[in-house]
Amino acid sequence: MGIQYDSATGTFHLRARSSSYIIQLVKGQYAAHVHWGRQVRGTNPGGLLAIRRRCSFSPSTDPDDLTLSLDTLPQELPSYGSSDYRVPAFQVQLENGTTVSEPTYVSHRIYAGKPALEGLPATYVEQAEEAETLELVLSDALIGLKVVLTYTVFRDFDAVARSVRYVNESGRSIRLLRALSFGLDFDRADFEAVHLSGTWARERHIERRPLTTGGSVIESRRGASSHSLNPFLALVSPDCDEDRGEAYGFSLVYSGSFLAQAEVDPYGTTRVVMGINPFDFSWLLEPDESFQSPEALLVYSSEGLGGMSRTYHRLYRTRLCRGEYRDRPRPILVNNWEATYFQFTADKIEDIARAGQELGLELFVLDDGWFGKRDNDRSSLGDWFVDREKLPLGLPDLAERVQRLGLQFGLWFEPEMVSPDSELYRTHPDWCLHVPDRRRTTARHQLILDYSRADVREYIVHVLTDVLSSCPISYVKWDMNRNMTEIGSELLPPERQRETAHRYMLGLYEVMERLTSAFPSVLFESCSGGGGRFDPGMLYYMPQTWTSDNTDAVERLKIQYGTSLVYPISSMGAHVSAVPNHQVHRTTPLELRGHVAMSGNFGYELDLTKFTEQESELVKRQVALYKELRGLVQFGQYYRLRSPFEGNDTAWMFVSEDGKEAMVLYVQVLSEPNAPLRKLRLKGLQADADYRVWDADLPEESEDRFGGDELMHVGLNLPVWKGDFRSRLYRLKTI
Ligand code: DGJ
C-alpha cells in the first residue's frame, strides 16, 4: 500500500492491497485517468496513457496540439463547457449566469491516514498506517474555483475512497449545479452493468445488462436512497461470475437522492460518475465557503463479484460501522409488529416477552403504536409521549417487566415524521417540508419534518433523549416510512430552496451522530418501510438495517442474496414470521423460515404465545443453534453458491476467518419430479484440511468426513426431496 508521485512523468501511483490506481498530469495541467485494476509494479506508468488525435469535431484546448482534447482525454473529474461533451462530474454557475469552468492542476499532498468528512458519514481508519491519502488540488483561476480531489487507498482492502471539496475563492458567489463525488474514465467499454433494483417488499434484486453506447443511469429522486435503486453500481467484464473475472464496484456513502451513471462514448471508452443527484439540486457557495461531496468507495476485484462483495463486507463492517456493537454479536430479538400491529396492552407484550424468554431470546422490541393516540397509521407521529391507555404505567414499567424476564428492551421511533393529526403538527405546522400555498402531499398519512431546520433538530434530539433516558432501552429501531414531495423549507431563502434535500440529509446525519454518541450502548437499527434506506450512509450511524418488510422465506432468498452484493451480513435484519405470510400469503415450513432468517441478524416477528408445543421445541433448537453460529454468520466470510435469480434452488455459505468452521444453507423452493442428482461445490475452505460435515438440525454424530478439496472441487451430494420449500443447513468443522 502507498502512493508515489513521479514528477518526471507527472504520475501518481496509488497502490491498495493488491490493486493499482494510476493518475497522470497531462501537460502538467489535466488529471488524466491511466489505470485502475490489478496491481502493476510501476516500470513505466508515464508511458501507459494513449493520447491520439480524434476528428476535428473534438475541440482542442491547445490549437498547436491537436492530440489534446478534453472530449477524448480520460479524466479524473470532468468539468463542463470548455470542450468535453461527455457527462460532467460538476458544473457551476457564476453571477453572470455562465456555466463554464476548467480547473487544472495546482498542487498535491500525500499523507498517511484518512481524513474525516465534516458532517458526512465516511469510512475511517484506526491507525494512520492503515491508509494513505492523496489530495489533488485543481483550480480555475479565472473564476476563483478550487476543487480538491481526495483519494484514500487502504492497506487491507482493494478499495479507493474518493470525494471532492468544491471551494469558492472568487470573492463572489458561485452556484454549484452539480457536485458529484468522482469521475473516472475507463479506456474500454466491454462491460456489463450490475445494480440493485426493486420496490417496497421486493428490494435489491440483482440486474445485469451489457453497457451500450449512451450508457446507463441508476438514480433516486426520492429524497432517500430508496427501495427502487440502491446507490451502487458495478461494471464487470462479460466473463465475470461469482469467482472469476473483473468487477469494479461503486458505492456511495449517502442516504439521499443519488446519481450513478456509466456513459459509453463512440470511441469505446466508459465514463462513470456518481454522487448527489443533480436533479433539483443546486448549492450557493458564498466567498470562502466550500461544499463537501459524500464519499464513494470504489472496489476492485479480480475474483469476480464474490471477491468484490467480500471486500465491501469487511470494509463496511470494520471501517464504516462504528460503536460498541460493531464487533459484538447481535442479540436475537422478538419484535411485536407482525404479532399485534397497533393493538397491544402491557400484559400482551409481557406475555410475548415471557414466551421469548422461555425460547431463549435476548431482546424484546416494542414496535409502532406505543405513543400519542397511535391506534392506526393516521395519527400521532411527532408526539413521542407514551399512550397511557395502552401502557398505563408507562415505558419504565414495561421495560422493567421485560427486563425482569431476562430480556433487553428495545423501542421503535419514526423521528423524521409528523402526522397532520398530532399535537406537534398543530403547534408547528411550518416544521414539515413544504412549498408555500401548495398541497402538502401525504404518504401513509404523514409529512416529513424539515431536518434542515436547527429548531426541528433540537426538538427531536431533546424528546428522544428524554425517552431514551427515561428507562433502560438497549435497542432503537429508527424507521422512515415515506419519500419526499414538495421539497421546500420555510427558513431557506429562494435562492437556496434547491439545497433543501441535501440540507435535510446533513441535518439527519447530525441528529443521528448526536443521539448515537449520547447513547453509545444502545444498538441502533435503521429501517425505512423495510429496506428503503439500506445504504452505507445509514450504516455509519446504525450498524444494522431492517432488510425488508417482506418476511416470506422464499422472497427473502432474493432480497438477502441481492443485498449481500454490497452489504455485510451483520447489517441485515432477518426475522421468522407467521404463516400464511402477511405479505405474500405463502405458507412455508418453520424450518425454512428459521434457516433463511439465521443467515442474517436473527429474530422472530410473530406472536410467540401461539406456537404449538412442537413448534416451540423447534424454535428453542433454532435459537440455540443460532447462538452457536452467529459469530460465523455475522463476522465470517460470505460466499454465494447458487443464485435464486437463476433457478429453483439457492445456496450460500459462511466460512470463519481461519477457515476451520463453516455453515452452508441449501434451499430448494419447489419440488421437482424425478429430479437429477445434484452436487453443490463449496468455496473458501482449506483445500488440504479435512472437515466433519453434518446436518445442523441433527446430532453432530451424524457427521460425514470430507477433504476441503473434495468439498470444493467435487461437491456435497445434495438431498433428493419430495415436497416444496425444503432446506438444509450444513455445519462443517475441521478435524
Ligand atoms: C415499517 C417497518 O418496516 C415495519 O417493520 C414496522 O416497523 C412498521 N413500519 C411500523 O409502522
PDB file of N, CA, C and O in Angstrom, residues 114-117 120-124 152 154 160-164 181-182 251-254 292-297 316 319-320 536:
ATOM      1  N   LYS A 114      -6.375   8.812   6.898  1.00  0.00           N
ATOM      2  CA  LYS A 114      -7.548   9.178   6.104  1.00  0.00           C
ATOM      3  C   LYS A 114      -8.312  10.271   6.836  1.00  0.00           C
ATOM      4  O   LYS A 114      -8.603  10.120   8.026  1.00  0.00           O
ATOM      5  N   PRO A 115      -8.649  11.360   6.145  1.00  0.00           N
ATOM      6  CA  PRO A 115      -9.372  12.434   6.828  1.00  0.00           C
ATOM      7  C   PRO A 115     -10.854  12.092   7.010  1.00  0.00           C
ATOM      8  O   PRO A 115     -11.413  11.337   6.229  1.00  0.00           O
ATOM      9  N   ALA A 116     -11.469  12.678   8.042  1.00  0.00           N
ATOM     10  CA  ALA A 116     -12.926  12.546   8.200  1.00  0.00           C
ATOM     11  C   ALA A 116     -13.587  13.570   7.272  1.00  0.00           C
ATOM     12  O   ALA A 116     -12.956  14.543   6.875  1.00  0.00           O
ATOM     13  N   LEU A 117     -14.838  13.339   6.913  1.00  0.00           N
ATOM     14  CA  LEU A 117     -15.559  14.315   6.095  1.00  0.00           C
ATOM     15  C   LEU A 117     -16.530  15.044   7.012  1.00  0.00           C
ATOM     16  O   LEU A 117     -17.407  14.416   7.610  1.00  0.00           O
ATOM     17  N   LEU A 120     -20.460  14.434   7.316  1.00  0.00           N
ATOM     18  CA  LEU A 120     -20.910  13.347   6.448  1.00  0.00           C
ATOM     19  C   LEU A 120     -20.342  12.013   6.925  1.00  0.00           C
ATOM     20  O   LEU A 120     -19.219  11.952   7.426  1.00  0.00           O
ATOM     21  N   PRO A 121     -21.099  10.945   6.721  1.00  0.00           N
ATOM     22  CA  PRO A 121     -20.577   9.624   7.047  1.00  0.00           C
ATOM     23  C   PRO A 121     -19.467   9.243   6.075  1.00  0.00           C
ATOM     24  O   PRO A 121     -19.501   9.648   4.909  1.00  0.00           O
ATOM     25  N   ALA A 122     -18.496   8.476   6.541  1.00  0.00           N
ATOM     26  CA  ALA A 122     -17.389   8.056   5.667  1.00  0.00           C
ATOM     27  C   ALA A 122     -16.648   6.903   6.321  1.00  0.00           C
ATOM     28  O   ALA A 122     -16.723   6.715   7.536  1.00  0.00           O
ATOM     29  N   THR A 123     -15.901   6.158   5.522  1.00  0.00           N
ATOM     30  CA  THR A 123     -15.041   5.134   6.095  1.00  0.00           C
ATOM     31  C   THR A 123     -13.922   5.815   6.878  1.00  0.00           C
ATOM     32  O   THR A 123     -13.643   6.991   6.671  1.00  0.00           O
ATOM     33  N   TYR A 124     -13.307   5.063   7.774  1.00  0.00           N
ATOM     34  CA  TYR A 124     -12.269   5.646   8.625  1.00  0.00           C
ATOM     35  C   TYR A 124     -11.164   4.618   8.827  1.00  0.00           C
ATOM     36  O   TYR A 124     -11.317   3.448   8.445  1.00  0.00           O
ATOM     37  N   THR A 152      -8.200   7.954  -1.019  1.00  0.00           N
ATOM     38  CA  THR A 152      -7.531   7.183   0.038  1.00  0.00           C
ATOM     39  C   THR A 152      -7.422   5.733  -0.415  1.00  0.00           C
ATOM     40  O   THR A 152      -8.414   5.156  -0.884  1.00  0.00           O
ATOM     41  N   PHE A 154      -6.323   1.813   0.873  1.00  0.00           N
ATOM     42  CA  PHE A 154      -6.264   1.072   2.134  1.00  0.00           C
ATOM     43  C   PHE A 154      -5.252  -0.062   2.043  1.00  0.00           C
ATOM     44  O   PHE A 154      -5.177  -0.748   1.022  1.00  0.00           O
ATOM     45  N   VAL A 160     -10.604   2.191  -3.072  1.00  0.00           N
ATOM     46  CA  VAL A 160     -10.173   3.590  -3.120  1.00  0.00           C
ATOM     47  C   VAL A 160     -11.372   4.423  -2.673  1.00  0.00           C
ATOM     48  O   VAL A 160     -12.462   4.282  -3.230  1.00  0.00           O
ATOM     49  N   ALA A 161     -11.168   5.259  -1.656  1.00  0.00           N
ATOM     50  CA  ALA A 161     -12.246   6.155  -1.219  1.00  0.00           C
ATOM     51  C   ALA A 161     -12.036   7.483  -1.930  1.00  0.00           C
ATOM     52  O   ALA A 161     -10.956   8.054  -1.867  1.00  0.00           O
ATOM     53  N   ARG A 162     -13.082   7.941  -2.615  1.00  0.00           N
ATOM     54  CA  ARG A 162     -12.949   9.223  -3.326  1.00  0.00           C
ATOM     55  C   ARG A 162     -14.023  10.207  -2.890  1.00  0.00           C
ATOM     56  O   ARG A 162     -15.164   9.839  -2.625  1.00  0.00           O
ATOM     57  N   SER A 163     -13.635  11.472  -2.815  1.00  0.00           N
ATOM     58  CA  SER A 163     -14.609  12.534  -2.567  1.00  0.00           C
ATOM     59  C   SER A 163     -14.014  13.832  -3.098  1.00  0.00           C
ATOM     60  O   SER A 163     -12.830  13.880  -3.447  1.00  0.00           O
ATOM     61  N   VAL A 164     -14.833  14.858  -3.159  1.00  0.00           N
ATOM     62  CA  VAL A 164     -14.391  16.134  -3.726  1.00  0.00           C
ATOM     63  C   VAL A 164     -14.876  17.276  -2.855  1.00  0.00           C
ATOM     64  O   VAL A 164     -16.004  17.247  -2.341  1.00  0.00           O
ATOM     65  N   SER A 181     -19.229  13.141  -6.658  1.00  0.00           N
ATOM     66  CA  SER A 181     -18.152  12.688  -5.763  1.00  0.00           C
ATOM     67  C   SER A 181     -16.915  12.206  -6.504  1.00  0.00           C
ATOM     68  O   SER A 181     -15.834  12.143  -5.946  1.00  0.00           O
ATOM     69  N   PHE A 182     -17.082  11.800  -7.736  1.00  0.00           N
ATOM     70  CA  PHE A 182     -15.914  11.421  -8.537  1.00  0.00           C
ATOM     71  C   PHE A 182     -16.322  11.274  -9.996  1.00  0.00           C
ATOM     72  O   PHE A 182     -17.501  11.191 -10.338  1.00  0.00           O
ATOM     73  N   SER A 251     -19.846   2.485  -4.777  1.00  0.00           N
ATOM     74  CA  SER A 251     -20.875   2.525  -3.733  1.00  0.00           C
ATOM     75  C   SER A 251     -20.795   3.879  -3.044  1.00  0.00           C
ATOM     76  O   SER A 251     -19.712   4.316  -2.634  1.00  0.00           O
ATOM     77  N   LEU A 252     -21.920   4.539  -2.943  1.00  0.00           N
ATOM     78  CA  LEU A 252     -21.927   5.905  -2.425  1.00  0.00           C
ATOM     79  C   LEU A 252     -22.378   5.918  -0.968  1.00  0.00           C
ATOM     80  O   LEU A 252     -23.415   5.350  -0.624  1.00  0.00           O
ATOM     81  N   VAL A 253     -21.600   6.603  -0.132  1.00  0.00           N
ATOM     82  CA  VAL A 253     -21.932   6.686   1.294  1.00  0.00           C
ATOM     83  C   VAL A 253     -22.882   7.867   1.482  1.00  0.00           C
ATOM     84  O   VAL A 253     -22.501   8.948   1.936  1.00  0.00           O
ATOM     85  N   TYR A 254     -24.121   7.658   1.111  1.00  0.00           N
ATOM     86  CA  TYR A 254     -25.103   8.742   1.142  1.00  0.00           C
ATOM     87  C   TYR A 254     -26.496   8.132   1.197  1.00  0.00           C
ATOM     88  O   TYR A 254     -26.743   7.080   0.606  1.00  0.00           O
ATOM     89  N   GLN A 292     -18.646  19.981   0.531  1.00  0.00           N
ATOM     90  CA  GLN A 292     -18.025  18.665   0.600  1.00  0.00           C
ATOM     91  C   GLN A 292     -18.956  17.613  -0.007  1.00  0.00           C
ATOM     92  O   GLN A 292     -20.089  17.459   0.444  1.00  0.00           O
ATOM     93  N   SER A 293     -18.486  16.889  -0.997  1.00  0.00           N
ATOM     94  CA  SER A 293     -19.322  15.821  -1.573  1.00  0.00           C
ATOM     95  C   SER A 293     -19.292  14.609  -0.638  1.00  0.00           C
ATOM     96  O   SER A 293     -18.341  14.435   0.123  1.00  0.00           O
ATOM     97  N   PRO A 294     -20.292  13.755  -0.725  1.00  0.00           N
ATOM     98  CA  PRO A 294     -20.204  12.476   0.001  1.00  0.00           C
ATOM     99  C   PRO A 294     -19.056  11.634  -0.551  1.00  0.00           C
ATOM    100  O   PRO A 294     -18.524  11.918  -1.626  1.00  0.00           O
ATOM    101  N   GLU A 295     -18.731  10.587   0.179  1.00  0.00           N
ATOM    102  CA  GLU A 295     -17.633   9.702  -0.234  1.00  0.00           C
ATOM    103  C   GLU A 295     -18.177   8.538  -1.069  1.00  0.00           C
ATOM    104  O   GLU A 295     -19.268   8.046  -0.809  1.00  0.00           O
ATOM    105  N   ALA A 296     -17.382   8.139  -2.047  1.00  0.00           N
ATOM    106  CA  ALA A 296     -17.723   6.920  -2.801  1.00  0.00           C
ATOM    107  C   ALA A 296     -16.609   5.912  -2.588  1.00  0.00           C
ATOM    108  O   ALA A 296     -15.437   6.273  -2.545  1.00  0.00           O
ATOM    109  N   LEU A 297     -16.981   4.650  -2.441  1.00  0.00           N
ATOM    110  CA  LEU A 297     -15.988   3.595  -2.271  1.00  0.00           C
ATOM    111  C   LEU A 297     -15.916   2.791  -3.550  1.00  0.00           C
ATOM    112  O   LEU A 297     -16.907   2.185  -3.978  1.00  0.00           O
ATOM    113  N   TYR A 316     -16.967  -2.310   5.094  1.00  0.00           N
ATOM    114  CA  TYR A 316     -18.093  -1.622   5.718  1.00  0.00           C
ATOM    115  C   TYR A 316     -18.330  -2.098   7.154  1.00  0.00           C
ATOM    116  O   TYR A 316     -18.705  -1.323   8.020  1.00  0.00           O
ATOM    117  N   ARG A 319     -14.777  -0.763   8.967  1.00  0.00           N
ATOM    118  CA  ARG A 319     -14.252   0.596   8.834  1.00  0.00           C
ATOM    119  C   ARG A 319     -15.293   1.599   8.343  1.00  0.00           C
ATOM    120  O   ARG A 319     -14.954   2.660   7.831  1.00  0.00           O
ATOM    121  N   LEU A 320     -16.589   1.216   8.480  1.00  0.00           N
ATOM    122  CA  LEU A 320     -17.662   2.186   8.235  1.00  0.00           C
ATOM    123  C   LEU A 320     -18.607   2.149   9.431  1.00  0.00           C
ATOM    124  O   LEU A 320     -18.903   3.191  10.022  1.00  0.00           O
ATOM    125  N   PRO A 536     -24.848   2.759   2.698  1.00  0.00           N
ATOM    126  CA  PRO A 536     -23.674   2.885   3.567  1.00  0.00           C
ATOM    127  C   PRO A 536     -23.761   4.094   4.501  1.00  0.00           C
ATOM    128  O   PRO A 536     -23.181   4.061   5.596  1.00  0.00           O
TER     129      PRO A 536
END
